[in-house]
Amino acid sequence: VRVDAWERKSNLELLRLVDEVRPQLLLVIDTTGVRPGTLGQIRARCPDTALHCVFPDSPHSLDIERIAALPLFDRVGTSSPAWVDVFRRLGARHAAYLPFAADTELHVPGGADAARKADVCFVGTWRPEREAFLEQLSDLDLRIWGSDYWKTRTRPSSPLRARWAGRPLRGEELGAVCASTRVMLNVMDVATWPGPNMRTFEQAACGAFSLTTRTPAVLELFTEGENIECFDDVREARAKIERYLRDDERRARVARAGLALVTTHHTYAHRIATLTDWLAADAAHPDHPRRAVAH
């Protein structure tokens, strides 16, 4: 619940803190509750502080206040390459692609758990299009992990109600489910397409064999058939599930390659390195104040 008085107070505290610390970089994640006027005052009071925004959602989630904040940032990172131009059109001066990644302390391969064993699993929030998709696979040994929306918002007669295994997974729990599941589905919805979404990286980091919605953004980072598998529709998804359930060796090979790719190139340490590269590039640009970059 957003309370105006609390937001005013928290924005004033942010302003005071930046004024006291004079950071080299103020990194704002998401921008919820951070007022454009506060960012403007920070720019006026602390002109040597770089302002970066990482927006971890699609343009669908932008409201008027968030849009008004975009031009005040030196850099805006978007989680999909398809959204870079949109953010620029909405006022971001320097929008760039900064994909999600894996937290290699949180997302790690786990041990198999017999109680969680399944052929196919989906981890994520209920959406009507996901319900329609997964219902067509409900004859398989399928489990769904997510909020109780999977029980309260699916059709009363939906077979998915019996497939709901429990609450959203966190940290080590995801690793255990990935180790106990032969095929982990990643079904993108209209709000997250074209990704890559968080599950693209997190499931791979947990050592899962991932079967993911095919998009150009996913295939820019992964190689289909080598370190990920993809589908366009439920018919192709079913065919690939059946194929890989019969081929344990190939399924394990793809999973190992996905784990190696993500832990080598797509961790949040790699994303922080990108942010520092942006900071260095801006410091050297004649249109920006000189900023000493720590190495």
mmCIF file of C-alpha atoms in Angstrom:
data_model
loop_
_atom_site.group_PDB
_atom_site.id
_atom_site.type_symbol
_atom_site.label_atom_id
_atom_site.label_comp_id
_atom_site.label_asym_id
_atom_site.label_seq_id
_atom_site.Cartn_x
_atom_site.Cartn_y
_atom_site.Cartn_z
ATOM 1 C CA VAL A 1 0.000 0.000 0.000
ATOM 2 C CA ARG A 2 1.470 3.315 -1.045
ATOM 3 C CA VAL A 3 1.097 6.052 1.595
ATOM 4 C CA ASP A 4 1.920 9.552 0.372
ATOM 5 C CA ALA A 5 3.302 10.775 3.699
ATOM 6 C CA TRP A 6 5.622 7.779 3.983
ATOM 7 C CA GLU A 7 6.873 8.277 0.442
ATOM 8 C CA ARG A 8 7.593 11.948 1.070
ATOM 9 C CA LYS A 9 9.566 11.029 4.183
ATOM 10 C CA SER A 10 11.526 8.236 2.497
ATOM 11 C CA ASN A 11 12.381 10.473 -0.478
ATOM 12 C CA LEU A 12 13.639 13.167 1.882
ATOM 13 C CA GLU A 13 15.774 10.585 3.685
ATOM 14 C CA LEU A 14 17.189 9.455 0.324
ATOM 15 C CA LEU A 15 18.046 13.052 -0.552
ATOM 16 C CA ARG A 16 19.759 13.600 2.785
ATOM 17 C CA LEU A 17 21.708 10.352 2.516
ATOM 18 C CA VAL A 18 23.003 11.100 -0.970
ATOM 19 C CA ASP A 19 23.964 14.598 0.153
ATOM 20 C CA GLU A 20 25.896 13.133 3.094
ATOM 21 C CA VAL A 21 27.628 10.261 1.283
ATOM 22 C CA ARG A 22 28.102 11.885 -2.150
ATOM 23 C CA PRO A 23 28.256 8.469 -3.847
ATOM 24 C CA GLN A 24 29.916 7.930 -7.182
ATOM 25 C CA LEU A 25 26.795 6.066 -8.326
ATOM 26 C CA LEU A 26 23.181 6.000 -7.176
ATOM 27 C CA LEU A 27 21.597 2.847 -8.592
ATOM 28 C CA VAL A 28 17.803 2.786 -8.518
ATOM 29 C CA ILE A 29 16.087 -0.572 -9.030
ATOM 30 C CA ASP A 30 12.541 -0.409 -10.400
ATOM 31 C CA THR A 31 11.902 3.272 -9.335
ATOM 32 C CA THR A 32 8.720 2.493 -7.358
ATOM 33 C CA GLY A 33 8.263 5.301 -4.823
ATOM 34 C CA VAL A 34 11.311 7.282 -5.977
ATOM 35 C CA ARG A 35 9.951 10.661 -7.016
ATOM 36 C CA PRO A 36 11.178 12.458 -10.132
ATOM 37 C CA GLY A 37 11.506 15.669 -8.121
ATOM 38 C CA THR A 38 13.796 13.937 -5.639
ATOM 39 C CA LEU A 39 16.019 12.749 -8.477
ATOM 40 C CA GLY A 40 16.030 16.286 -9.854
ATOM 41 C CA GLN A 41 17.157 17.694 -6.519
ATOM 42 C CA ILE A 42 19.890 15.050 -6.258
ATOM 43 C CA ARG A 43 21.164 16.092 -9.690
ATOM 44 C CA ALA A 44 21.149 19.745 -8.588
ATOM 45 C CA ARG A 45 22.759 19.112 -5.204
ATOM 46 C CA CYS A 46 25.193 16.331 -6.197
ATOM 47 C CA PRO A 47 26.048 16.839 -9.890
ATOM 48 C CA ASP A 48 29.004 14.440 -9.708
ATOM 49 C CA THR A 49 26.811 11.517 -8.640
ATOM 50 C CA ALA A 50 25.841 9.319 -11.578
ATOM 51 C CA LEU A 51 22.203 8.232 -11.616
ATOM 52 C CA HIS A 52 21.506 4.812 -13.086
ATOM 53 C CA CYS A 53 18.207 2.923 -13.217
ATOM 54 C CA VAL A 54 17.767 -0.799 -13.710
ATOM 55 C CA PHE A 55 14.140 -1.422 -14.612
ATOM 56 C CA PRO A 56 13.366 -5.134 -14.110
ATOM 57 C CA ASP A 57 9.992 -5.189 -15.811
ATOM 58 C CA SER A 58 8.348 -4.505 -19.156
ATOM 59 C CA PRO A 59 7.042 -1.111 -20.330
ATOM 60 C CA HIS A 60 3.611 -2.444 -19.397
ATOM 61 C CA SER A 61 4.434 -1.609 -15.748
ATOM 62 C CA LEU A 62 5.433 2.017 -16.359
ATOM 63 C CA ASP A 63 3.105 4.616 -14.862
ATOM 64 C CA ILE A 64 3.175 8.406 -15.247
ATOM 65 C CA GLU A 65 5.521 8.977 -12.306
ATOM 66 C CA ARG A 66 7.982 6.338 -13.478
ATOM 67 C CA ILE A 67 7.968 7.758 -17.003
ATOM 68 C CA ALA A 68 8.612 11.250 -15.631
ATOM 69 C CA ALA A 69 11.714 9.919 -13.838
ATOM 70 C CA LEU A 70 13.321 8.382 -16.955
ATOM 71 C CA PRO A 71 14.973 11.551 -18.396
ATOM 72 C CA LEU A 72 16.698 12.254 -15.060
ATOM 73 C CA PHE A 73 18.854 9.129 -15.223
ATOM 74 C CA ASP A 74 22.239 9.036 -16.935
ATOM 75 C CA ARG A 75 21.543 5.410 -17.851
ATOM 76 C CA VAL A 76 18.484 3.171 -17.904
ATOM 77 C CA GLY A 77 18.978 -0.572 -18.189
ATOM 78 C CA THR A 78 16.113 -2.659 -19.573
ATOM 79 C CA SER A 79 15.778 -6.415 -19.170
ATOM 80 C CA SER A 80 14.952 -7.078 -22.827
ATOM 81 C CA PRO A 81 16.545 -5.754 -26.025
ATOM 82 C CA ALA A 82 13.074 -5.223 -27.507
ATOM 83 C CA TRP A 83 12.311 -2.525 -24.942
ATOM 84 C CA VAL A 84 15.351 -0.283 -25.433
ATOM 85 C CA ASP A 85 13.728 1.835 -28.149
ATOM 86 C CA VAL A 86 10.496 2.085 -26.132
ATOM 87 C CA PHE A 87 12.316 3.499 -23.108
ATOM 88 C CA ARG A 88 14.142 5.967 -25.329
ATOM 89 C CA ARG A 89 10.857 7.139 -26.841
ATOM 90 C CA LEU A 90 9.466 7.584 -23.342
ATOM 91 C CA GLY A 91 12.319 9.921 -22.427
ATOM 92 C CA ALA A 92 15.300 7.870 -21.262
ATOM 93 C CA ARG A 93 18.422 9.649 -22.538
ATOM 94 C CA HIS A 94 20.633 6.559 -22.587
ATOM 95 C CA ALA A 95 18.683 3.296 -22.544
ATOM 96 C CA ALA A 96 20.549 0.020 -22.984
ATOM 97 C CA TYR A 97 19.987 -3.695 -22.659
ATOM 98 C CA LEU A 98 20.947 -5.177 -19.287
ATOM 99 C CA PRO A 99 19.493 -8.690 -19.024
ATOM 100 C CA PHE A 100 18.683 -10.577 -15.869
ATOM 101 C CA ALA A 101 21.236 -13.052 -14.565
ATOM 102 C CA ALA A 102 21.798 -15.753 -11.964
ATOM 103 C CA ASP A 103 22.765 -15.237 -8.358
ATOM 104 C CA THR A 104 25.371 -17.968 -7.970
ATOM 105 C CA GLU A 105 25.011 -18.014 -4.180
ATOM 106 C CA LEU A 106 21.233 -18.288 -4.294
ATOM 107 C CA HIS A 107 20.683 -20.300 -7.477
ATOM 108 C CA VAL A 108 22.787 -23.460 -7.283
ATOM 109 C CA PRO A 109 22.251 -27.112 -8.212
ATOM 110 C CA GLY A 110 20.500 -28.947 -5.387
ATOM 111 C CA GLY A 111 19.943 -32.484 -4.300
ATOM 112 C CA ALA A 112 17.045 -34.504 -5.658
ATOM 113 C CA ASP A 113 14.040 -34.826 -3.377
ATOM 114 C CA ALA A 114 11.779 -37.836 -3.885
ATOM 115 C CA ALA A 115 8.779 -35.892 -2.563
ATOM 116 C CA ARG A 116 9.233 -33.311 -5.335
ATOM 117 C CA LYS A 117 9.946 -35.740 -8.161
ATOM 118 C CA ALA A 118 8.165 -34.965 -11.444
ATOM 119 C CA ASP A 119 8.628 -35.345 -15.181
ATOM 120 C CA VAL A 120 7.595 -31.753 -15.922
ATOM 121 C CA CYS A 121 7.453 -28.673 -13.723
ATOM 122 C CA PHE A 122 6.539 -25.014 -14.059
ATOM 123 C CA VAL A 123 7.551 -22.396 -11.483
ATOM 124 C CA GLY A 124 5.818 -19.054 -11.769
ATOM 125 C CA THR A 125 2.788 -16.852 -11.288
ATOM 126 C CA TRP A 126 -0.647 -17.738 -12.600
ATOM 127 C CA ARG A 127 -1.673 -16.049 -15.820
ATOM 128 C CA PRO A 128 -4.734 -16.955 -17.931
ATOM 129 C CA GLU A 129 -2.575 -17.742 -20.949
ATOM 130 C CA ARG A 130 -0.341 -19.979 -18.818
ATOM 131 C CA GLU A 131 -3.384 -21.768 -17.485
ATOM 132 C CA ALA A 132 -4.605 -22.406 -21.032
ATOM 133 C CA PHE A 133 -1.144 -23.624 -22.088
ATOM 134 C CA LEU A 134 -0.488 -25.918 -19.131
ATOM 135 C CA GLU A 135 -3.959 -27.443 -19.185
ATOM 136 C CA GLN A 136 -3.008 -28.980 -22.511
ATOM 137 C CA LEU A 137 -0.113 -30.749 -20.768
ATOM 138 C CA SER A 138 -2.038 -31.767 -17.658
ATOM 139 C CA ASP A 139 -2.119 -35.441 -18.710
ATOM 140 C CA LEU A 140 1.644 -35.527 -18.098
ATOM 141 C CA ASP A 141 3.353 -35.917 -14.713
ATOM 142 C CA LEU A 142 3.177 -32.148 -14.177
ATOM 143 C CA ARG A 143 3.737 -30.014 -11.093
ATOM 144 C CA ILE A 144 3.225 -26.272 -10.658
ATOM 145 C CA TRP A 145 4.896 -24.143 -8.003
ATOM 146 C CA GLY A 146 3.561 -20.646 -7.430
ATOM 147 C CA SER A 147 1.078 -18.607 -5.414
ATOM 148 C CA ASP A 148 -2.349 -19.968 -4.516
ATOM 149 C CA TYR A 149 -3.725 -18.128 -7.549
ATOM 150 C CA TRP A 150 -3.246 -21.510 -9.216
ATOM 151 C CA LYS A 151 -6.118 -22.720 -7.017
ATOM 152 C CA THR A 152 -8.217 -19.579 -6.670
ATOM 153 C CA ARG A 153 -8.078 -18.215 -10.212
ATOM 154 C CA THR A 154 -8.090 -21.309 -12.393
ATOM 155 C CA ARG A 155 -11.416 -22.643 -13.596
ATOM 156 C CA PRO A 156 -13.194 -24.686 -10.892
ATOM 157 C CA SER A 157 -12.983 -27.727 -13.149
ATOM 158 C CA SER A 158 -9.360 -27.117 -14.197
ATOM 159 C CA PRO A 159 -7.097 -30.152 -13.798
ATOM 160 C CA LEU A 160 -4.300 -27.739 -12.830
ATOM 161 C CA ARG A 161 -5.766 -27.325 -9.354
ATOM 162 C CA ALA A 162 -4.582 -30.841 -8.574
ATOM 163 C CA ARG A 163 -1.189 -30.101 -10.155
ATOM 164 C CA TRP A 164 -0.440 -27.138 -7.875
ATOM 165 C CA ALA A 165 2.373 -28.256 -5.547
ATOM 166 C CA GLY A 166 2.684 -25.211 -3.311
ATOM 167 C CA ARG A 167 3.973 -21.697 -2.753
ATOM 168 C CA PRO A 168 6.647 -19.939 -4.849
ATOM 169 C CA LEU A 169 10.145 -21.366 -4.503
ATOM 170 C CA ARG A 170 13.051 -19.475 -3.009
ATOM 171 C CA GLY A 171 16.785 -20.059 -3.221
ATOM 172 C CA GLU A 172 17.799 -23.610 -2.405
ATOM 173 C CA GLU A 173 14.223 -24.822 -2.878
ATOM 174 C CA LEU A 174 14.410 -24.039 -6.584
ATOM 175 C CA GLY A 175 17.639 -26.015 -6.854
ATOM 176 C CA ALA A 176 16.005 -29.016 -5.186
ATOM 177 C CA VAL A 177 12.982 -28.890 -7.509
ATOM 178 C CA CYS A 178 15.226 -28.542 -10.577
ATOM 179 C CA ALA A 179 17.222 -31.577 -9.451
ATOM 180 C CA SER A 180 14.002 -33.545 -8.935
ATOM 181 C CA THR A 181 12.393 -32.612 -12.268
ATOM 182 C CA ARG A 182 13.321 -33.959 -15.664
ATOM 183 C CA VAL A 183 11.967 -31.027 -17.745
ATOM 184 C CA MET A 184 11.595 -27.508 -16.312
ATOM 185 C CA LEU A 185 9.188 -25.382 -18.346
ATOM 186 C CA ASN A 186 9.616 -21.644 -18.832
ATOM 187 C CA VAL A 187 6.378 -20.296 -20.289
ATOM 188 C CA MET A 188 6.595 -16.564 -21.008
ATOM 189 C CA ASP A 189 3.418 -14.523 -20.977
ATOM 190 C CA VAL A 190 2.406 -11.433 -22.916
ATOM 191 C CA ALA A 191 3.796 -9.115 -20.221
ATOM 192 C CA THR A 192 7.285 -10.667 -20.159
ATOM 193 C CA TRP A 193 7.756 -11.575 -23.844
ATOM 194 C CA PRO A 194 10.291 -11.567 -25.418
ATOM 195 C CA GLY A 195 12.434 -11.931 -22.316
ATOM 196 C CA PRO A 196 14.787 -13.383 -21.399
ATOM 197 C CA ASN A 197 13.034 -13.543 -18.033
ATOM 198 C CA MET A 198 14.548 -14.479 -14.683
ATOM 199 C CA ARG A 199 13.763 -18.190 -15.046
ATOM 200 C CA THR A 200 15.872 -18.329 -18.212
ATOM 201 C CA PHE A 201 18.997 -17.835 -16.081
ATOM 202 C CA GLU A 202 17.932 -19.139 -12.691
ATOM 203 C CA GLN A 203 16.825 -22.582 -13.858
ATOM 204 C CA ALA A 204 20.043 -23.013 -15.836
ATOM 205 C CA ALA A 205 22.102 -21.986 -12.794
ATOM 206 C CA CYS A 206 20.303 -24.679 -10.795
ATOM 207 C CA GLY A 207 21.399 -27.290 -13.327
ATOM 208 C CA ALA A 208 17.948 -27.784 -14.835
ATOM 209 C CA PHE A 209 17.052 -28.904 -18.308
ATOM 210 C CA SER A 210 14.955 -25.924 -19.430
ATOM 211 C CA LEU A 211 12.313 -25.916 -22.147
ATOM 212 C CA THR A 212 11.617 -22.245 -22.842
ATOM 213 C CA THR A 213 9.377 -20.135 -25.029
ATOM 214 C CA ARG A 214 11.387 -19.437 -28.201
ATOM 215 C CA THR A 215 12.149 -15.742 -28.708
ATOM 216 C CA PRO A 216 14.906 -13.841 -30.543
ATOM 217 C CA ALA A 217 16.081 -12.392 -27.221
ATOM 218 C CA VAL A 218 16.581 -15.850 -25.700
ATOM 219 C CA LEU A 219 18.419 -17.105 -28.777
ATOM 220 C CA GLU A 220 20.772 -14.117 -28.697
ATOM 221 C CA LEU A 221 22.244 -15.518 -25.471
ATOM 222 C CA PHE A 222 21.593 -19.267 -25.675
ATOM 223 C CA THR A 223 21.984 -21.861 -28.414
ATOM 224 C CA GLU A 224 18.939 -24.013 -28.972
ATOM 225 C CA GLY A 225 19.666 -27.714 -28.723
ATOM 226 C CA GLU A 226 23.034 -27.049 -27.099
ATOM 227 C CA ASN A 227 22.419 -25.267 -23.786
ATOM 228 C CA ILE A 228 18.641 -24.736 -23.868
ATOM 229 C CA GLU A 229 15.600 -26.100 -25.650
ATOM 230 C CA CYS A 230 12.734 -23.988 -26.987
ATOM 231 C CA PHE A 231 9.177 -24.194 -28.287
ATOM 232 C CA ASP A 232 6.742 -21.994 -30.171
ATOM 233 C CA ASP A 233 3.461 -23.622 -29.162
ATOM 234 C CA VAL A 234 2.084 -26.366 -26.953
ATOM 235 C CA ARG A 235 2.288 -28.936 -29.736
ATOM 236 C CA GLU A 236 6.047 -28.409 -30.101
ATOM 237 C CA ALA A 237 6.480 -28.290 -26.332
ATOM 238 C CA ARG A 238 4.790 -31.679 -25.949
ATOM 239 C CA ALA A 239 6.891 -33.204 -28.720
ATOM 240 C CA LYS A 240 10.127 -32.001 -27.119
ATOM 241 C CA ILE A 241 9.052 -33.104 -23.654
ATOM 242 C CA GLU A 242 8.377 -36.601 -24.961
ATOM 243 C CA ARG A 243 11.646 -36.663 -26.897
ATOM 244 C CA TYR A 244 13.800 -35.580 -23.966
ATOM 245 C CA LEU A 245 12.046 -37.804 -21.436
ATOM 246 C CA ARG A 246 13.269 -40.699 -23.579
ATOM 247 C CA ASP A 247 16.853 -39.413 -23.795
ATOM 248 C CA ASP A 248 18.408 -38.966 -20.361
ATOM 249 C CA GLU A 249 21.926 -38.551 -21.700
ATOM 250 C CA ARG A 250 21.080 -35.740 -24.123
ATOM 251 C CA ARG A 251 18.892 -34.012 -21.560
ATOM 252 C CA ALA A 252 21.736 -34.042 -19.028
ATOM 253 C CA ARG A 253 24.190 -32.752 -21.640
ATOM 254 C CA VAL A 254 22.014 -29.734 -22.445
ATOM 255 C CA ALA A 255 21.531 -29.031 -18.735
ATOM 256 C CA ARG A 256 25.294 -29.134 -18.068
ATOM 257 C CA ALA A 257 25.969 -26.787 -20.978
ATOM 258 C CA GLY A 258 23.305 -24.342 -19.746
ATOM 259 C CA LEU A 259 24.832 -24.338 -16.271
ATOM 260 C CA ALA A 260 28.307 -23.696 -17.699
ATOM 261 C CA LEU A 261 27.097 -20.848 -19.925
ATOM 262 C CA VAL A 262 25.210 -19.018 -17.195
ATOM 263 C CA THR A 263 27.858 -19.334 -14.484
ATOM 264 C CA THR A 264 30.582 -18.231 -16.913
ATOM 265 C CA HIS A 265 28.832 -15.309 -18.628
ATOM 266 C CA HIS A 266 25.501 -14.453 -16.998
ATOM 267 C CA THR A 267 25.837 -13.840 -13.265
ATOM 268 C CA TYR A 268 25.027 -10.616 -11.448
ATOM 269 C CA ALA A 269 28.768 -10.069 -11.074
ATOM 270 C CA HIS A 270 28.869 -9.798 -14.865
ATOM 271 C CA ARG A 271 26.002 -7.288 -14.792
ATOM 272 C CA ILE A 272 27.804 -5.168 -12.182
ATOM 273 C CA ALA A 273 30.838 -5.157 -14.469
ATOM 274 C CA THR A 274 28.611 -3.752 -17.223
ATOM 275 C CA LEU A 275 27.404 -0.992 -14.906
ATOM 276 C CA THR A 276 30.974 -0.002 -14.053
ATOM 277 C CA ASP A 277 31.834 -0.003 -17.753
ATOM 278 C CA TRP A 278 28.941 2.407 -18.340
ATOM 279 C CA LEU A 279 30.206 4.567 -15.506
ATOM 280 C CA ALA A 280 33.697 4.689 -16.993
ATOM 281 C CA ALA A 281 32.384 5.485 -20.471
ATOM 282 C CA ASP A 282 30.279 8.341 -19.135
ATOM 283 C CA ALA A 283 33.179 9.720 -17.110
ATOM 284 C CA ALA A 284 35.216 9.958 -20.312
ATOM 285 C CA HIS A 285 32.411 11.563 -22.309
ATOM 286 C CA PRO A 286 32.668 15.335 -22.790
ATOM 287 C CA ASP A 287 28.938 15.792 -22.093
ATOM 288 C CA HIS A 288 29.186 14.396 -18.586
ATOM 289 C CA PRO A 289 30.870 15.745 -15.433
ATOM 290 C CA ARG A 290 34.208 14.152 -14.701
ATOM 291 C CA ARG A 291 33.761 11.230 -12.375
ATOM 292 C CA ALA A 292 36.623 9.235 -10.920
ATOM 293 C CA VAL A 293 35.985 5.545 -11.493
ATOM 294 C CA ALA A 294 37.096 3.117 -8.819
ATOM 295 C CA HIS A 295 38.753 -0.026 -10.094
#
